[in-house]
Amino acid sequence: ISFNSVDNALSSLKNCQSYIDTGMHIATHVALDLVESFNDVEDINSMENVMLEYAAMDRELNHYMTAVEETVNQIKREKPEVLPDLKNLVKEKFTALESKNSDSDLQRNEKFVYFKDQLKEMRKQYNDNEAIEQIDEDIAVTQSQMNFICPITQVEMKRPVRNKICGHTYEEDAIQKIIQTRKQQKKKVRCPKIGCSHADVKESDLVPDEALKRAIDSQNKQ
């Protein structure tokens, strides 16, 4: 049995997934712009709802692709003499997957988690700066600059990435070089932040810290 047409359909669905990813990326940036512009909380909440809608689309698409892949694998395994109704088999598996849906699934979506995390960091940057500036402008600058320094290069970060496990930030190129070097030596990477006990930094644990980058850019403009 040839499954070329099914493979082509799956390939098209994966392209759709890239559009969802792009939409979530744009929504995250818009929400950060709103925080930076001190916009109404309602506007920011509306972007959160947009993200949840994207997360729902992402879940539905993933379930459909899983249903198709499982159906194809089942037929390849069983090798029936008469080809069953693919459409019905896929529909059954898809319905079974969708029946297990819950709101918490959407909250756990990786890009939604990143969205919430960056919003929190962005608000923290602005609230911290406001609080410190009310005390002493020089302290505010010093405090900000300390947060902006990479623990590896000891210079201000240009492309900060944050470790999802321990929460520390590093210059992207610097931490990537360490990871690659250690990988060649077949050794684990300890978090370069002094005092951190995390001893296994992985490339997959690193995410761009857009909130911190914006704070650094804003400080430099001033």
Coordinates of N, CA and C in Angstrom, one line a residue:
I1 N 0.8 -1.2 0.0 CA 0.0 0.0 0.0 C 0.9 1.2 0.0
S2 N 0.6 2.2 -0.9 CA 1.3 3.5 -0.9 C 0.6 4.5 -0.1
F3 N 1.4 5.2 0.7 CA 0.9 6.2 1.6 C 1.4 7.6 1.2
N4 N 1.9 7.7 -0.1 CA 2.5 9.0 -0.5 C 1.5 10.2 -0.3
S5 N 0.2 10.0 -0.7 CA -0.7 11.1 -0.6 C -0.9 11.5 0.9
V6 N -0.9 10.5 1.8 CA -1.0 10.8 3.2 C 0.2 11.5 3.7
D7 N 1.4 11.1 3.3 CA 2.6 11.8 3.7 C 2.6 13.3 3.2
N8 N 2.1 13.5 2.0 CA 2.0 14.8 1.5 C 1.0 15.7 2.3
A9 N -0.1 15.1 2.7 CA -1.1 15.8 3.5 C -0.5 16.2 4.9
L10 N 0.3 15.2 5.5 CA 0.9 15.5 6.8 C 1.9 16.6 6.7
S11 N 2.6 16.6 5.6 CA 3.6 17.7 5.3 C 2.9 19.1 5.3
S12 N 1.8 19.1 4.6 CA 1.0 20.3 4.5 C 0.5 20.8 5.9
L13 N 0.1 19.8 6.7 CA -0.4 20.1 8.1 C 0.8 20.7 8.9
K14 N 2.0 20.2 8.7 CA 3.1 20.7 9.5 C 3.4 22.1 9.1
N15 N 3.2 22.5 7.8 CA 3.3 23.8 7.4 C 2.3 24.7 8.1
C16 N 1.1 24.2 8.3 CA 0.1 25.0 9.0 C 0.6 25.3 10.5
Q17 N 1.2 24.3 11.0 CA 1.7 24.4 12.4 C 2.7 25.6 12.5
S18 N 3.5 25.8 11.4 CA 4.5 26.9 11.4 C 3.8 28.2 11.4
Y19 N 2.6 28.3 10.8 CA 1.8 29.5 10.8 C 1.3 29.8 12.2
I20 N 0.9 28.8 12.9 CA 0.4 28.9 14.3 C 1.6 29.4 15.2
D21 N 2.7 28.8 15.0 CA 3.9 29.3 15.8 C 4.2 30.7 15.5
T22 N 4.1 31.2 14.2 CA 4.4 32.6 13.9 C 3.4 33.5 14.6
G23 N 2.1 33.1 14.5 CA 1.0 33.8 15.2 C 1.3 34.0 16.7
M24 N 1.7 32.9 17.3 CA 2.0 33.0 18.8 C 3.2 33.9 19.1
H25 N 4.2 33.8 18.2 CA 5.4 34.7 18.4 C 5.0 36.2 18.2
I26 N 4.1 36.5 17.2 CA 3.7 37.9 17.0 C 2.8 38.3 18.2
A27 N 1.9 37.5 18.7 CA 1.1 37.8 19.8 C 1.9 38.1 21.1
T28 N 2.9 37.3 21.3 CA 3.8 37.6 22.4 C 4.5 38.9 22.3
H29 N 5.0 39.3 21.2 CA 5.7 40.6 21.0 C 4.7 41.7 21.2
V30 N 3.5 41.6 20.7 CA 2.5 42.6 20.8 C 2.2 42.8 22.3
A31 N 2.0 41.7 23.1 CA 1.7 41.8 24.5 C 2.9 42.6 25.2
L32 N 4.1 42.3 24.8 CA 5.3 42.9 25.5 C 5.3 44.4 25.1
D33 N 4.9 44.7 23.9 CA 4.8 46.1 23.5 C 3.8 46.9 24.3
L34 N 2.7 46.2 24.6 CA 1.6 46.8 25.4 C 2.1 47.1 26.9
V35 N 2.9 46.1 27.4 CA 3.4 46.3 28.8 C 4.4 47.5 28.7
E36 N 5.2 47.5 27.7 CA 6.2 48.6 27.6 C 5.6 49.9 27.4
S37 N 4.4 50.0 26.8 CA 3.7 51.2 26.6 C 2.7 51.6 27.7
F38 N 2.8 50.8 28.7 CA 1.9 50.9 29.9 C 0.4 51.0 29.5
N39 N 0.1 50.1 28.5 CA -1.3 50.0 28.1 C -2.2 49.3 29.1
D40 N -3.5 49.5 28.8 CA -4.5 48.9 29.7 C -4.4 47.4 29.9
V41 N -4.6 46.9 31.1 CA -4.5 45.5 31.5 C -5.5 44.7 30.6
E42 N -6.6 45.3 30.2 CA -7.6 44.6 29.4 C -7.0 44.3 28.0
D43 N -6.2 45.2 27.5 CA -5.6 44.9 26.2 C -4.6 43.7 26.3
I44 N -3.9 43.7 27.3 CA -2.9 42.6 27.5 C -3.6 41.3 27.7
N45 N -4.7 41.3 28.5 CA -5.5 40.1 28.7 C -6.1 39.6 27.4
S46 N -6.5 40.5 26.5 CA -7.0 40.1 25.2 C -6.0 39.3 24.4
M47 N -4.7 39.7 24.6 CA -3.6 39.0 23.9 C -3.4 37.6 24.5
E48 N -3.7 37.5 25.8 CA -3.6 36.2 26.4 C -4.7 35.3 25.9
N49 N -5.9 35.8 25.6 CA -6.9 35.0 25.0 C -6.6 34.6 23.6
V50 N -5.9 35.5 22.9 CA -5.5 35.1 21.5 C -4.5 34.0 21.6
M51 N -3.6 34.0 22.6 CA -2.6 32.9 22.7 C -3.3 31.6 23.1
L52 N -4.3 31.7 23.9 CA -5.0 30.4 24.2 C -5.8 29.9 23.0
E53 N -6.3 30.7 22.2 CA -6.9 30.3 20.9 C -5.9 29.6 20.0
Y54 N -4.7 30.2 19.9 CA -3.7 29.6 19.1 C -3.3 28.2 19.7
A55 N -3.2 28.2 21.1 CA -2.8 26.9 21.7 C -3.9 25.8 21.4
A56 N -5.2 26.2 21.4 CA -6.2 25.3 21.1 C -6.1 24.8 19.6
M57 N -5.8 25.7 18.7 CA -5.6 25.3 17.3 C -4.4 24.3 17.2
D58 N -3.3 24.6 17.9 CA -2.1 23.8 17.9 C -2.4 22.4 18.5
R59 N -3.2 22.3 19.5 CA -3.5 21.0 20.1 C -4.4 20.2 19.1
E60 N -5.4 20.9 18.5 CA -6.2 20.2 17.6 C -5.4 19.6 16.4
L61 N -4.5 20.5 15.9 CA -3.7 20.1 14.7 C -2.8 18.9 15.1
N62 N -2.2 19.0 16.3 CA -1.3 17.9 16.8 C -2.1 16.6 16.9
H63 N -3.3 16.7 17.5 CA -4.2 15.5 17.6 C -4.5 14.9 16.3
Y64 N -4.8 15.7 15.3 CA -5.2 15.2 14.0 C -4.0 14.5 13.3
M65 N -2.8 15.1 13.4 CA -1.6 14.5 12.8 C -1.3 13.2 13.5
T66 N -1.4 13.2 14.9 CA -1.2 11.9 15.6 C -2.2 10.8 15.2
A67 N -3.4 11.2 15.0 CA -4.5 10.2 14.5 C -4.1 9.7 13.2
V68 N -3.7 10.5 12.3 CA -3.3 10.1 10.9 C -2.1 9.1 11.0
E69 N -1.0 9.5 11.8 CA 0.2 8.7 11.9 C -0.1 7.4 12.5
E70 N -0.9 7.4 13.6 CA -1.3 6.1 14.3 C -2.1 5.2 13.3
T71 N -2.9 5.7 12.5 CA -3.7 4.9 11.6 C -2.8 4.3 10.6
V72 N -1.9 5.1 10.0 CA -1.0 4.6 9.0 C -0.1 3.5 9.6
N73 N 0.4 3.7 10.8 CA 1.3 2.7 11.4 C 0.5 1.4 11.7
Q74 N -0.8 1.6 12.1 CA -1.6 0.4 12.4 C -1.8 -0.5 11.2
I75 N -2.1 0.2 10.0 CA -2.3 -0.5 8.8 C -1.0 -1.2 8.3
K76 N 0.1 -0.5 8.5 CA 1.4 -1.1 8.1 C 1.7 -2.3 8.9
R77 N 1.3 -2.2 10.2 CA 1.6 -3.3 11.1 C 0.7 -4.5 10.8
E78 N -0.6 -4.3 10.6 CA -1.6 -5.4 10.4 C -1.6 -5.9 9.0
K79 N -1.2 -5.1 8.0 CA -1.2 -5.5 6.6 C -2.5 -6.2 6.2
P80 N -3.7 -5.5 6.3 CA -4.9 -6.1 5.9 C -5.0 -6.4 4.4
E81 N -5.8 -7.4 4.1 CA -5.9 -7.7 2.6 C -6.8 -6.7 2.0
V82 N -7.8 -6.2 2.7 CA -8.7 -5.2 2.2 C -8.4 -3.9 3.0
L83 N -8.1 -2.8 2.2 CA -7.8 -1.5 2.9 C -9.0 -1.0 3.6
P84 N -9.0 -0.8 4.9 CA -10.1 -0.2 5.6 C -10.4 1.2 5.3
D85 N -11.5 1.8 5.8 CA -11.8 3.1 5.6 C -10.9 4.1 6.4
L86 N -9.9 4.6 5.7 CA -8.9 5.5 6.4 C -9.6 6.7 7.1
K87 N -10.5 7.3 6.4 CA -11.2 8.5 6.9 C -11.9 8.2 8.3
N88 N -12.6 7.1 8.4 CA -13.3 6.7 9.6 C -12.3 6.4 10.7
L89 N -11.3 5.6 10.4 CA -10.3 5.2 11.4 C -9.6 6.5 12.0
V90 N -9.2 7.4 11.1 CA -8.6 8.7 11.6 C -9.6 9.4 12.5
K91 N -10.8 9.5 12.0 CA -11.9 10.3 12.8 C -12.0 9.7 14.2
E92 N -12.0 8.3 14.3 CA -12.2 7.6 15.6 C -11.1 8.0 16.5
K93 N -9.8 7.9 16.0 CA -8.6 8.2 16.8 C -8.6 9.6 17.2
F94 N -9.0 10.5 16.3 CA -9.0 12.0 16.5 C -10.0 12.3 17.6
T95 N -11.2 11.7 17.5 CA -12.2 12.0 18.5 C -11.8 11.5 19.9
A96 N -11.1 10.3 19.9 CA -10.7 9.8 21.2 C -9.7 10.7 21.9
L97 N -8.8 11.3 21.1 CA -7.7 12.2 21.6 C -8.4 13.5 22.1
E98 N -9.3 14.0 21.3 CA -10.0 15.3 21.6 C -10.9 15.1 22.9
S99 N -11.4 13.9 23.1 CA -12.2 13.7 24.3 C -11.5 13.9 25.6
K100 N -10.2 13.8 25.5 CA -9.3 14.0 26.7 C -8.9 15.4 27.0
N101 N -9.4 16.3 26.1 CA -9.0 17.7 26.2 C -9.4 18.4 27.6
S102 N -8.5 19.3 28.1 CA -8.9 20.0 29.3 C -8.3 21.4 29.1
D103 N -8.8 22.4 29.9 CA -8.2 23.8 29.8 C -6.8 23.8 30.2
S104 N -6.4 22.9 31.1 CA -5.0 22.9 31.6 C -4.0 22.5 30.5
D105 N -4.5 21.8 29.5 CA -3.7 21.4 28.4 C -3.1 22.7 27.7
L106 N -4.1 23.7 27.5 CA -3.7 24.9 26.9 C -2.7 25.7 27.7
Q107 N -3.0 25.7 29.1 CA -2.1 26.4 30.0 C -0.7 25.9 29.9
R108 N -0.5 24.6 29.6 CA 0.8 23.9 29.6 C 1.5 24.0 28.2
N109 N 0.8 24.6 27.2 CA 1.4 24.7 25.9 C 2.7 25.5 26.0
E110 N 3.7 25.0 25.4 CA 5.1 25.5 25.6 C 5.2 27.0 25.3
K111 N 4.5 27.4 24.2 CA 4.6 28.8 23.8 C 3.8 29.7 24.7
F112 N 2.7 29.1 25.2 CA 1.8 29.9 26.1 C 2.6 30.1 27.4
V113 N 3.3 29.1 27.9 CA 4.1 29.2 29.1 C 5.2 30.2 28.9
Y114 N 5.8 30.2 27.8 CA 6.8 31.2 27.4 C 6.2 32.7 27.5
F115 N 5.0 32.8 26.9 CA 4.3 34.1 26.8 C 4.1 34.6 28.2
K116 N 3.5 33.8 29.1 CA 3.2 34.2 30.5 C 4.5 34.5 31.2
D117 N 5.5 33.7 31.0 CA 6.8 33.9 31.6 C 7.4 35.3 31.3
Q118 N 7.4 35.6 29.9 CA 8.0 36.8 29.5 C 7.2 38.1 29.9
L119 N 5.8 37.9 30.0 CA 5.0 39.0 30.5 C 5.4 39.3 32.0
K120 N 5.5 38.2 32.7 CA 5.9 38.4 34.2 C 7.3 39.1 34.3
E121 N 8.2 38.6 33.5 CA 9.6 39.2 33.5 C 9.5 40.7 33.1
M122 N 8.7 41.0 32.1 CA 8.6 42.4 31.6 C 8.0 43.3 32.6
R123 N 7.0 42.8 33.3 CA 6.3 43.6 34.4 C 7.3 43.8 35.5
K124 N 8.1 42.7 35.8 CA 9.1 42.8 36.9 C 10.1 43.8 36.6
Q125 N 10.6 43.8 35.4 CA 11.7 44.8 35.0 C 11.2 46.2 35.2
Y126 N 9.9 46.5 34.8 CA 9.4 47.8 34.8 C 9.1 48.2 36.3
N127 N 8.5 47.3 37.0 CA 8.1 47.6 38.4 C 9.4 47.8 39.3
D128 N 10.4 46.9 39.0 CA 11.6 47.0 39.8 C 12.3 48.4 39.5
N129 N 12.4 48.7 38.2 CA 13.0 50.0 37.9 C 12.3 51.2 38.5
E130 N 10.9 51.1 38.4 CA 10.1 52.3 39.0 C 10.4 52.4 40.5
A131 N 10.4 51.3 41.2 CA 10.6 51.3 42.6 C 11.9 51.8 43.0
I132 N 13.0 51.4 42.2 CA 14.3 51.8 42.6 C 14.6 53.3 42.2
E133 N 14.0 53.7 41.1 CA 14.2 55.1 40.6 C 13.6 56.1 41.6
Q134 N 12.6 55.6 42.3 CA 12.0 56.5 43.3 C 12.9 56.8 44.5
I135 N 13.9 55.8 44.7 CA 14.8 55.9 45.8 C 16.1 56.7 45.3
D136 N 16.7 56.3 44.3 CA 17.9 56.9 43.8 C 18.2 56.5 42.4
E137 N 18.3 57.5 41.5 CA 18.5 57.2 40.1 C 19.8 56.5 39.8
D138 N 20.9 56.8 40.6 CA 22.2 56.1 40.4 C 22.1 54.6 40.8
I139 N 21.4 54.4 41.9 CA 21.2 53.0 42.3 C 20.4 52.2 41.2
A140 N 19.4 52.9 40.6 CA 18.6 52.2 39.6 C 19.5 51.8 38.4
V141 N 20.4 52.7 38.0 CA 21.2 52.4 36.9 C 22.2 51.2 37.2
T142 N 22.8 51.3 38.4 CA 23.7 50.2 38.9 C 23.0 48.9 39.0
Q143 N 21.8 48.9 39.5 CA 21.0 47.6 39.7 C 20.7 47.0 38.3
S144 N 20.2 47.9 37.4 CA 19.9 47.4 36.1 C 21.1 46.8 35.4
Q145 N 22.2 47.6 35.5 CA 23.5 47.1 34.8 C 23.9 45.8 35.3
M146 N 23.7 45.5 36.6 CA 24.1 44.2 37.2 C 23.3 43.1 36.6
N147 N 22.0 43.4 36.4 CA 21.1 42.4 35.8 C 21.4 42.1 34.4
F148 N 22.0 43.1 33.7 CA 22.3 43.0 32.3 C 23.6 42.3 32.0
I149 N 24.5 42.1 33.0 CA 25.8 41.5 32.7 C 25.7 40.0 32.6
C150 N 26.4 39.4 31.6 CA 26.4 38.0 31.4 C 27.4 37.4 32.4
P151 N 27.0 36.3 33.0 CA 28.0 35.7 34.0 C 29.2 35.0 33.4
I152 N 29.1 34.8 32.0 CA 30.2 34.2 31.3 C 31.2 35.2 30.8
T153 N 30.6 36.2 30.0 CA 31.5 37.2 29.4 C 31.8 38.4 30.3
Q154 N 31.0 38.6 31.3 CA 31.1 39.7 32.2 C 30.9 41.1 31.5
V155 N 30.2 41.0 30.4 CA 29.9 42.3 29.7 C 28.3 42.3 29.5
E156 N 27.8 43.4 29.1 CA 26.4 43.6 28.9 C 25.9 42.6 27.8
M157 N 24.8 42.0 28.0 CA 24.2 41.0 27.1 C 23.5 41.8 25.9
K158 N 23.7 41.2 24.7 CA 23.0 41.7 23.5 C 21.9 40.8 23.1
R159 N 22.1 39.5 23.3 CA 21.0 38.5 23.0 C 20.9 37.5 24.1
P160 N 20.2 38.0 25.2 CA 20.1 37.2 26.4 C 19.2 36.0 26.2
V161 N 19.6 34.8 26.7 CA 18.7 33.7 26.8 C 18.6 33.2 28.2
R162 N 17.5 32.7 28.6 CA 17.3 32.3 30.0 C 17.1 30.8 30.1
N163 N 17.7 30.3 31.1 CA 17.6 28.8 31.4 C 16.3 28.5 32.1
K164 N 15.4 27.7 31.4 CA 14.1 27.4 32.0 C 14.2 26.7 33.3
I165 N 15.3 26.0 33.5 CA 15.4 25.2 34.7 C 15.8 26.0 36.0
C166 N 16.8 26.8 35.9 CA 17.3 27.6 37.0 C 16.9 29.1 37.0
G167 N 16.5 29.5 35.8 CA 16.1 30.9 35.6 C 17.2 31.9 35.4
H168 N 18.4 31.5 35.3 CA 19.5 32.4 35.0 C 19.7 32.7 33.5
T169 N 20.2 33.9 33.3 CA 20.4 34.4 31.9 C 21.9 34.5 31.5
Y170 N 22.1 34.3 30.2 CA 23.5 34.3 29.7 C 23.4 34.9 28.2
E171 N 24.6 35.4 27.8 CA 24.7 35.8 26.4 C 24.6 34.5 25.5
E172 N 23.7 34.6 24.5 CA 23.4 33.3 23.7 C 24.6 32.7 23.2
D173 N 25.5 33.5 22.5 CA 26.7 32.9 21.8 C 27.6 32.2 22.9
A174 N 27.8 32.9 24.0 CA 28.7 32.5 25.0 C 28.3 31.1 25.6
I175 N 27.0 31.0 26.0 CA 26.6 29.7 26.6 C 26.5 28.6 25.5
Q176 N 26.2 28.9 24.3 CA 26.2 27.9 23.2 C 27.6 27.4 23.0
K177 N 28.6 28.2 23.0 CA 30.0 27.8 22.8 C 30.4 26.8 23.9
I178 N 30.0 27.1 25.2 CA 30.3 26.3 26.3 C 29.7 24.9 26.1
I179 N 28.4 24.9 25.7 CA 27.6 23.7 25.6 C 28.3 22.8 24.5
Q180 N 28.6 23.4 23.3 CA 29.2 22.7 22.2 C 30.6 22.1 22.6
T181 N 31.4 22.9 23.3 CA 32.7 22.4 23.8 C 32.6 21.2 24.7
R182 N 31.7 21.4 25.7 CA 31.5 20.3 26.7 C 30.9 19.0 26.0
K183 N 30.1 19.3 25.0 CA 29.5 18.1 24.3 C 30.6 17.3 23.6
Q184 N 31.6 18.0 23.0 CA 32.7 17.3 22.4 C 33.5 16.6 23.4
Q185 N 33.6 17.1 24.6 CA 34.4 16.5 25.7 C 33.5 15.4 26.4
K186 N 32.2 15.3 26.0 CA 31.3 14.4 26.7 C 31.1 14.7 28.2
K187 N 31.0 16.0 28.4 CA 30.9 16.5 29.8 C 29.6 17.3 29.9
K188 N 29.0 17.4 31.1 CA 27.8 18.2 31.4 C 28.3 19.7 31.6
V189 N 27.3 20.6 31.4 CA 27.6 22.0 31.6 C 27.0 22.5 32.9
R190 N 27.8 23.0 33.8 CA 27.2 23.6 35.0 C 26.8 25.0 34.8
C191 N 25.7 25.5 35.4 CA 25.3 26.9 35.2 C 26.4 27.8 35.6
P192 N 26.8 28.8 34.7 CA 27.9 29.7 35.0 C 27.6 30.7 36.1
K193 N 26.4 30.8 36.5 CA 26.0 31.8 37.5 C 26.6 31.3 38.9
I194 N 27.3 32.2 39.5 CA 28.0 31.8 40.8 C 26.9 31.5 41.8
G195 N 27.1 30.3 42.5 CA 26.1 29.9 43.5 C 25.0 29.0 43.0
C196 N 24.9 28.9 41.7 CA 23.8 28.1 41.1 C 24.2 26.6 41.2
S197 N 23.3 25.7 41.6 CA 23.6 24.3 41.8 C 23.2 23.5 40.6
H198 N 22.6 24.1 39.6 CA 22.2 23.4 38.4 C 23.4 23.0 37.6
A199 N 23.5 21.7 37.4 CA 24.8 21.1 36.8 C 24.6 20.5 35.5
D200 N 23.5 20.7 34.8 CA 23.3 20.1 33.5 C 22.5 21.0 32.6
V201 N 23.2 22.0 32.1 CA 22.5 23.0 31.2 C 22.5 22.4 29.8
K202 N 21.3 22.4 29.3 CA 21.1 21.8 27.9 C 20.6 22.9 27.0
E203 N 20.9 22.8 25.7 CA 20.5 23.7 24.7 C 19.0 23.9 24.6
S204 N 18.3 22.8 24.8 CA 16.8 22.8 24.8 C 16.2 23.5 25.9
D205 N 17.0 23.8 27.0 CA 16.4 24.5 28.2 C 16.5 26.0 28.0
L206 N 17.2 26.5 26.9 CA 17.4 27.9 26.7 C 16.3 28.5 25.9
V207 N 15.8 29.7 26.3 CA 14.8 30.4 25.6 C 15.2 31.9 25.5
P208 N 14.9 32.6 24.4 CA 15.3 34.0 24.3 C 14.5 34.8 25.4
D209 N 15.3 35.7 26.1 CA 14.6 36.5 27.1 C 14.3 37.8 26.5
E210 N 13.2 37.9 25.8 CA 12.8 39.1 25.1 C 12.6 40.3 26.1
A211 N 12.0 40.0 27.3 CA 11.8 41.1 28.3 C 13.1 41.7 28.7
L212 N 14.1 40.9 29.0 CA 15.4 41.4 29.4 C 16.1 42.2 28.3
K213 N 16.0 41.7 27.1 CA 16.6 42.4 26.0 C 16.0 43.8 25.8
R214 N 14.6 43.8 25.9 CA 14.0 45.1 25.8 C 14.4 46.1 26.9
A215 N 14.6 45.5 28.1 CA 15.0 46.4 29.3 C 16.4 46.9 29.0
I216 N 17.3 46.1 28.5 CA 18.7 46.5 28.2 C 18.6 47.6 27.1
D217 N 17.9 47.3 26.0 CA 17.8 48.3 24.9 C 17.2 49.7 25.4
S218 N 16.2 49.6 26.3 CA 15.6 50.8 26.8 C 16.6 51.6 27.7
Q219 N 17.4 50.9 28.5 CA 18.4 51.5 29.4 C 19.4 52.2 28.5
N220 N 19.9 51.5 27.4 CA 20.9 52.1 26.5 C 20.4 53.3 25.8
K221 N 19.1 53.3 25.5 CA 18.5 54.5 24.8 C 18.5 55.7 25.7
Q222 N 18.3 55.4 27.0 CA 18.3 56.5 28.0 C 19.7 57.1 28.2

